Amino acid sequence: MAAEETSKLCELGEAYPMKGGDGPKNYANNSTYQRGAVDVVKHVINMAIEEKLDIDNLMLSNSNTTFRIADLGCSVGPNTFSSIDTIIEAVQSKYQTQGPRPSSSQIPGFQVFFNDHTSNDFNVLFKSLPDQNRRRYYAAGVPGSFYGRIFPRASIHFVHSSYALQWLSRVPKEVVDKDSPAWNKGRIHYLNSTEEVARAYRAQHAEDMECFLDARAQEVVCGGLMVLIIPGHQLQGSPNDSHSFLNVTYRLLGSSLMDMAKKGVVSEEKVDSFNIPIYHMSPQELEAAVEQNGSFSIEGMEHLPQVPKLDTVAQNAQLIASHSRAVTEELFKQQFGDELILDELFDLYRKKLEAQPSIFEFMGTTTFLAVLKRKAN
Amino acid sequence: MAAEETSKLCELGEAYPMKGGDGPKNYANNSTYQRGAVDVVKHVINMAIEEKLDIDNLMLSNSNTTFRIADLGCSVGPNTFSSIDTIIEAVQSKYQTQGPRPSSSQIPGFQVFFNDHTSNDFNVLFKSLPDQNRRRYYAAGVPGSFYGRIFPRASIHFVHSSYALQWLSRVPKEVVDKDSPAWNKGRIHYLNSTEEVARAYRAQHAEDMECFLDARAQEVVCGGLMVLIIPGHQLQGSPNDSHSFLNVTYRLLGSSLMDMAKKGVVSEEKVDSFNIPIYHMSPQELEAAVEQNGSFSIEGMEHLPQVPKLDTVAQNAQLIASHSRAVTEELFKQQFGDELILDELFDLYRKKLEAQPSIFEFMGTTTFLAVLKRKAN
């Protein structure tokens, strides 16, 4: 969860500064999407709390009760803070207008748990928190994988997770096993690979979603809500369609890496054992996982707007290359260390994207937002 | 709270490695005290939970309730973890033997909040946490000063704070104000200074304790306990006795710094505005603060064993110099940056200590442990 996807592009660009920052990655060129996506998310959160949060049964009548919010895969902030503000405003407003006793003293206190892997930079996160006097919540950081239990039983009232659930808990074992039919030699992802590799990724994803929902079922109070923002698979075609946008981009990034292996810049063995642990789930897969788990109902599903195309092929190629780098840079560094020159890799990738202008016709991933509610036991 | 005092000497020595680590600071020379102090703390925590924690009234009958522990001024660990284990074992044991319904399913889950300033290294803390599978608690980090509110109302059942409350929230304003009668020119602490300076420190401490107890009164549930381990003032004589051990050590450290100013190594102006924001409270001052606040009762008070003297004056001088450096190094760096050579300062200090062998007869500070209970409203 250290890296994030499309809608956090601008902020990630700032966190990992790159050359040519005045180019297609500048804020003006991306803020339309940012604004559009933020508006949809805000609207859905407001509607979910307004219509689906049953505060009479959710909270104890005790006025001392705390409303606890978990942000899963928060990274180093600060994107996460505006969603948290939206959630708290909506809950406060609901208490003010529909609370059991409409007195402001009945509005609960808020505690927000910012979660990410232990390797996340919590020092940066804590320093970027809004000032304690201006915040309407008490903040805490929670280190650990959200594929396991990280909170006490029935202690969380609202879960928010944005651009985090696409990360698998690990690269599927089979795809790095030379003796397995799912060995993913010379490629870096299940898209544009064999059915065996895709199956291994699907299985890992199914297992991860089972763990995620099992853990949350224990941690979220009955009636509690989850808002999950998930970068899924593309609108056009199936994820395995070899002409799909995602498929082509993973293929070109993989082939850029293989070109560097052939030139002797990186070891081919390391390329063979390198795989990006991202899975592009479909709304239907989420539905199936929720049904299998049995503890949650799906209360709503929305598609976020597509990232708008830029004017020229060169700009679009640069946008995609920069975005891919922001998301995957840490993975590349872990696998290849200093032996891989990332500038060279992503420049090669950008050129390959430019050479295939037709792919930008179907540019974009489907990001969807799901509202889940913890059923009564 | 980034630095700690006497009983954490060995671990701090490791966190801020120094030359001559095989000398008097090695573990063998210090472990007797470590063991003695840890044993007393463990015993008092066990007794407090056994005798003073009223689990019938403390917890809701709901078996899902979480027992929440706050560790205030945790630094980067790992010293804090063994006390947390002691607390949890004692609470579990109490539930097993005296719980409302003596069934293991009634034992609450545990959540531990590790608190320190935002500038604390939470990344190191989180990495040093016991493995999630071996821990009996869910962990969270909470950034912020414990002189303000950091937790929701009535959300904490047990507070632990070890070697943190001696740190004032800030250097008293008057002592760095040239126009104030409390201007602490040429000295670095209220001990061995004027009555005006001592008064400014006392006033700051009184204000801080008021803030601390007010915040905790709101955060701790009725019947909840606080165990505070506080490095207080010396056994022999009053804190202002110019021959007391603490008084002499602060004077010698201050005069070492002034010697360097006279040599032109550091600016005298910076020395004048440098003051160590540590206050050595007495048990009586704690009692007075608790009485004024009114929300807590003092259920017990224990003195921790004295740090044992080493065999020679040279060893004792080295021990004190190393310890002072561990506690104050960050403060010196903040004020003087690279212009001050810390090796030179603490070597000078060590030599001054060696030249006054009589002070080691009264070596040591009084560290005391207080058990407070949140009264019913």
PDB file of N, CA and C in Angstrom, chain B residues 3-10 12-13 18 25 163 166 231 245-246 307 316-329 346 349 365:
ATOM      1  N   ALA B   3      14.177  11.242  25.157  1.00  0.00           N
ATOM      2  CA  ALA B   3      15.250  10.704  25.987  1.00  0.00           C
ATOM      3  C   ALA B   3      14.651  10.219  27.310  1.00  0.00           C
ATOM      4  N   GLU B   4      15.380   9.424  27.983  1.00  0.00           N
ATOM      5  CA  GLU B   4      14.864   8.848  29.214  1.00  0.00           C
ATOM      6  C   GLU B   4      15.937   8.909  30.279  1.00  0.00           C
ATOM      7  N   GLU B   5      15.523   8.562  31.508  1.00  0.00           N
ATOM      8  CA  GLU B   5      16.491   8.699  32.595  1.00  0.00           C
ATOM      9  C   GLU B   5      17.013   7.377  33.129  1.00  0.00           C
ATOM     10  N   THR B   6      17.562   7.477  34.296  1.00  0.00           N
ATOM     11  CA  THR B   6      18.447   6.464  34.839  1.00  0.00           C
ATOM     12  C   THR B   6      18.184   5.005  34.460  1.00  0.00           C
ATOM     13  N   SER B   7      16.984   4.483  34.749  1.00  0.00           N
ATOM     14  CA  SER B   7      16.853   3.032  34.654  1.00  0.00           C
ATOM     15  C   SER B   7      16.897   2.541  33.217  1.00  0.00           C
ATOM     16  N   LYS B   8      16.834   3.447  32.246  1.00  0.00           N
ATOM     17  CA  LYS B   8      16.867   2.998  30.858  1.00  0.00           C
ATOM     18  C   LYS B   8      18.248   3.213  30.248  1.00  0.00           C
ATOM     19  N   LEU B   9      19.210   3.403  31.124  1.00  0.00           N
ATOM     20  CA  LEU B   9      20.557   3.758  30.722  1.00  0.00           C
ATOM     21  C   LEU B   9      21.145   2.820  29.679  1.00  0.00           C
ATOM     22  N   CYS B  10      21.083   1.533  29.954  1.00  0.00           N
ATOM     23  CA  CYS B  10      21.727   0.585  29.044  1.00  0.00           C
ATOM     24  C   CYS B  10      21.140   0.660  27.645  1.00  0.00           C
ATOM     25  N   LEU B  12      19.463   3.049  26.250  1.00  0.00           N
ATOM     26  CA  LEU B  12      19.763   4.312  25.593  1.00  0.00           C
ATOM     27  C   LEU B  12      21.187   4.313  25.063  1.00  0.00           C
ATOM     28  N   GLY B  13      22.087   3.696  25.838  1.00  0.00           N
ATOM     29  CA  GLY B  13      23.463   3.588  25.387  1.00  0.00           C
ATOM     30  C   GLY B  13      23.538   2.893  24.037  1.00  0.00           C
ATOM     31  N   MET B  18      28.016   5.056  21.899  1.00  0.00           N
ATOM     32  CA  MET B  18      29.135   5.912  22.294  1.00  0.00           C
ATOM     33  C   MET B  18      30.428   5.110  22.300  1.00  0.00           C
ATOM     34  N   LYS B  25      29.667   1.310  31.162  1.00  0.00           N
ATOM     35  CA  LYS B  25      28.272   1.310  30.722  1.00  0.00           C
ATOM     36  C   LYS B  25      27.804  -0.056  30.229  1.00  0.00           C
ATOM     37  N   TYR B 163       9.452   7.231  33.159  1.00  0.00           N
ATOM     38  CA  TYR B 163      10.550   8.152  32.852  1.00  0.00           C
ATOM     39  C   TYR B 163      10.169   9.141  31.755  1.00  0.00           C
ATOM     40  N   GLN B 166       9.118  13.709  33.905  1.00  0.00           N
ATOM     41  CA  GLN B 166      10.100  14.711  34.339  1.00  0.00           C
ATOM     42  C   GLN B 166      10.316  15.776  33.263  1.00  0.00           C
ATOM     43  N   PRO B 231      11.256  10.091  37.775  1.00  0.00           N
ATOM     44  CA  PRO B 231      12.544  10.395  38.396  1.00  0.00           C
ATOM     45  C   PRO B 231      12.420  11.716  39.157  1.00  0.00           C
ATOM     46  N   PHE B 245      23.479  15.931  44.991  1.00  0.00           N
ATOM     47  CA  PHE B 245      24.074  15.273  43.830  1.00  0.00           C
ATOM     48  C   PHE B 245      23.582  15.880  42.516  1.00  0.00           C
ATOM     49  N   LEU B 246      22.259  16.013  42.397  1.00  0.00           N
ATOM     50  CA  LEU B 246      21.708  16.567  41.151  1.00  0.00           C
ATOM     51  C   LEU B 246      22.186  17.989  40.932  1.00  0.00           C
ATOM     52  N   VAL B 307      20.345   3.485  41.924  1.00  0.00           N
ATOM     53  CA  VAL B 307      21.351   2.933  41.014  1.00  0.00           C
ATOM     54  C   VAL B 307      22.603   2.613  41.850  1.00  0.00           C
ATOM     55  N   ASN B 316      32.366   5.866  38.032  1.00  0.00           N
ATOM     56  CA  ASN B 316      31.146   6.606  38.341  1.00  0.00           C
ATOM     57  C   ASN B 316      31.045   7.872  37.494  1.00  0.00           C
ATOM     58  N   ALA B 317      32.174   8.566  37.333  1.00  0.00           N
ATOM     59  CA  ALA B 317      32.170   9.795  36.533  1.00  0.00           C
ATOM     60  C   ALA B 317      31.785   9.476  35.081  1.00  0.00           C
ATOM     61  N   GLN B 318      32.335   8.376  34.574  1.00  0.00           N
ATOM     62  CA  GLN B 318      32.016   7.967  33.207  1.00  0.00           C
ATOM     63  C   GLN B 318      30.531   7.613  33.077  1.00  0.00           C
ATOM     64  N   LEU B 319      30.015   6.914  34.078  1.00  0.00           N
ATOM     65  CA  LEU B 319      28.604   6.507  34.077  1.00  0.00           C
ATOM     66  C   LEU B 319      27.691   7.725  34.018  1.00  0.00           C
ATOM     67  N   ILE B 320      27.975   8.706  34.883  1.00  0.00           N
ATOM     68  CA  ILE B 320      27.116   9.899  34.941  1.00  0.00           C
ATOM     69  C   ILE B 320      27.233  10.706  33.643  1.00  0.00           C
ATOM     70  N   ALA B 321      28.461  10.842  33.153  1.00  0.00           N
ATOM     71  CA  ALA B 321      28.650  11.610  31.916  1.00  0.00           C
ATOM     72  C   ALA B 321      27.926  10.942  30.749  1.00  0.00           C
ATOM     73  N   SER B 322      28.049   9.632  30.664  1.00  0.00           N
ATOM     74  CA  SER B 322      27.402   8.907  29.558  1.00  0.00           C
ATOM     75  C   SER B 322      25.891   9.020  29.659  1.00  0.00           C
ATOM     76  N   HIS B 323      25.412   8.878  30.891  1.00  0.00           N
ATOM     77  CA  HIS B 323      23.962   8.949  31.097  1.00  0.00           C
ATOM     78  C   HIS B 323      23.442  10.346  30.745  1.00  0.00           C
ATOM     79  N   SER B 324      24.115  11.377  31.243  1.00  0.00           N
ATOM     80  CA  SER B 324      23.680  12.749  30.946  1.00  0.00           C
ATOM     81  C   SER B 324      23.668  12.992  29.451  1.00  0.00           C
ATOM     82  N   ARG B 325      24.693  12.470  28.777  1.00  0.00           N
ATOM     83  CA  ARG B 325      24.762  12.657  27.330  1.00  0.00           C
ATOM     84  C   ARG B 325      23.576  11.993  26.640  1.00  0.00           C
ATOM     85  N   ALA B 326      23.261  10.760  27.074  1.00  0.00           N
ATOM     86  CA  ALA B 326      22.144  10.044  26.450  1.00  0.00           C
ATOM     87  C   ALA B 326      20.848  10.834  26.614  1.00  0.00           C
ATOM     88  N   VAL B 327      20.660  11.422  27.789  1.00  0.00           N
ATOM     89  CA  VAL B 327      19.415  12.132  28.082  1.00  0.00           C
ATOM     90  C   VAL B 327      19.338  13.472  27.350  1.00  0.00           C
ATOM     91  N   THR B 328      20.481  14.169  27.276  1.00  0.00           N
ATOM     92  CA  THR B 328      20.435  15.566  26.825  1.00  0.00           C
ATOM     93  C   THR B 328      20.983  15.810  25.425  1.00  0.00           C
ATOM     94  N   GLU B 329      21.579  14.798  24.825  1.00  0.00           N
ATOM     95  CA  GLU B 329      22.265  14.985  23.543  1.00  0.00           C
ATOM     96  C   GLU B 329      21.397  15.690  22.494  1.00  0.00           C
ATOM     97  N   PHE B 346      31.318  16.436  26.888  1.00  0.00           N
ATOM     98  CA  PHE B 346      31.082  15.403  27.901  1.00  0.00           C
ATOM     99  C   PHE B 346      32.388  14.834  28.467  1.00  0.00           C
ATOM    100  N   TYR B 349      33.106  17.413  31.105  1.00  0.00           N
ATOM    101  CA  TYR B 349      32.164  17.152  32.199  1.00  0.00           C
ATOM    102  C   TYR B 349      32.642  15.965  33.043  1.00  0.00           C
ATOM    103  N   THR B 365      19.391   9.530  41.942  1.00  0.00           N
ATOM    104  CA  THR B 365      18.164  10.306  42.064  1.00  0.00           C
ATOM    105  C   THR B 365      17.124   9.409  42.704  1.00  0.00           C
TER     106      THR B 365
END
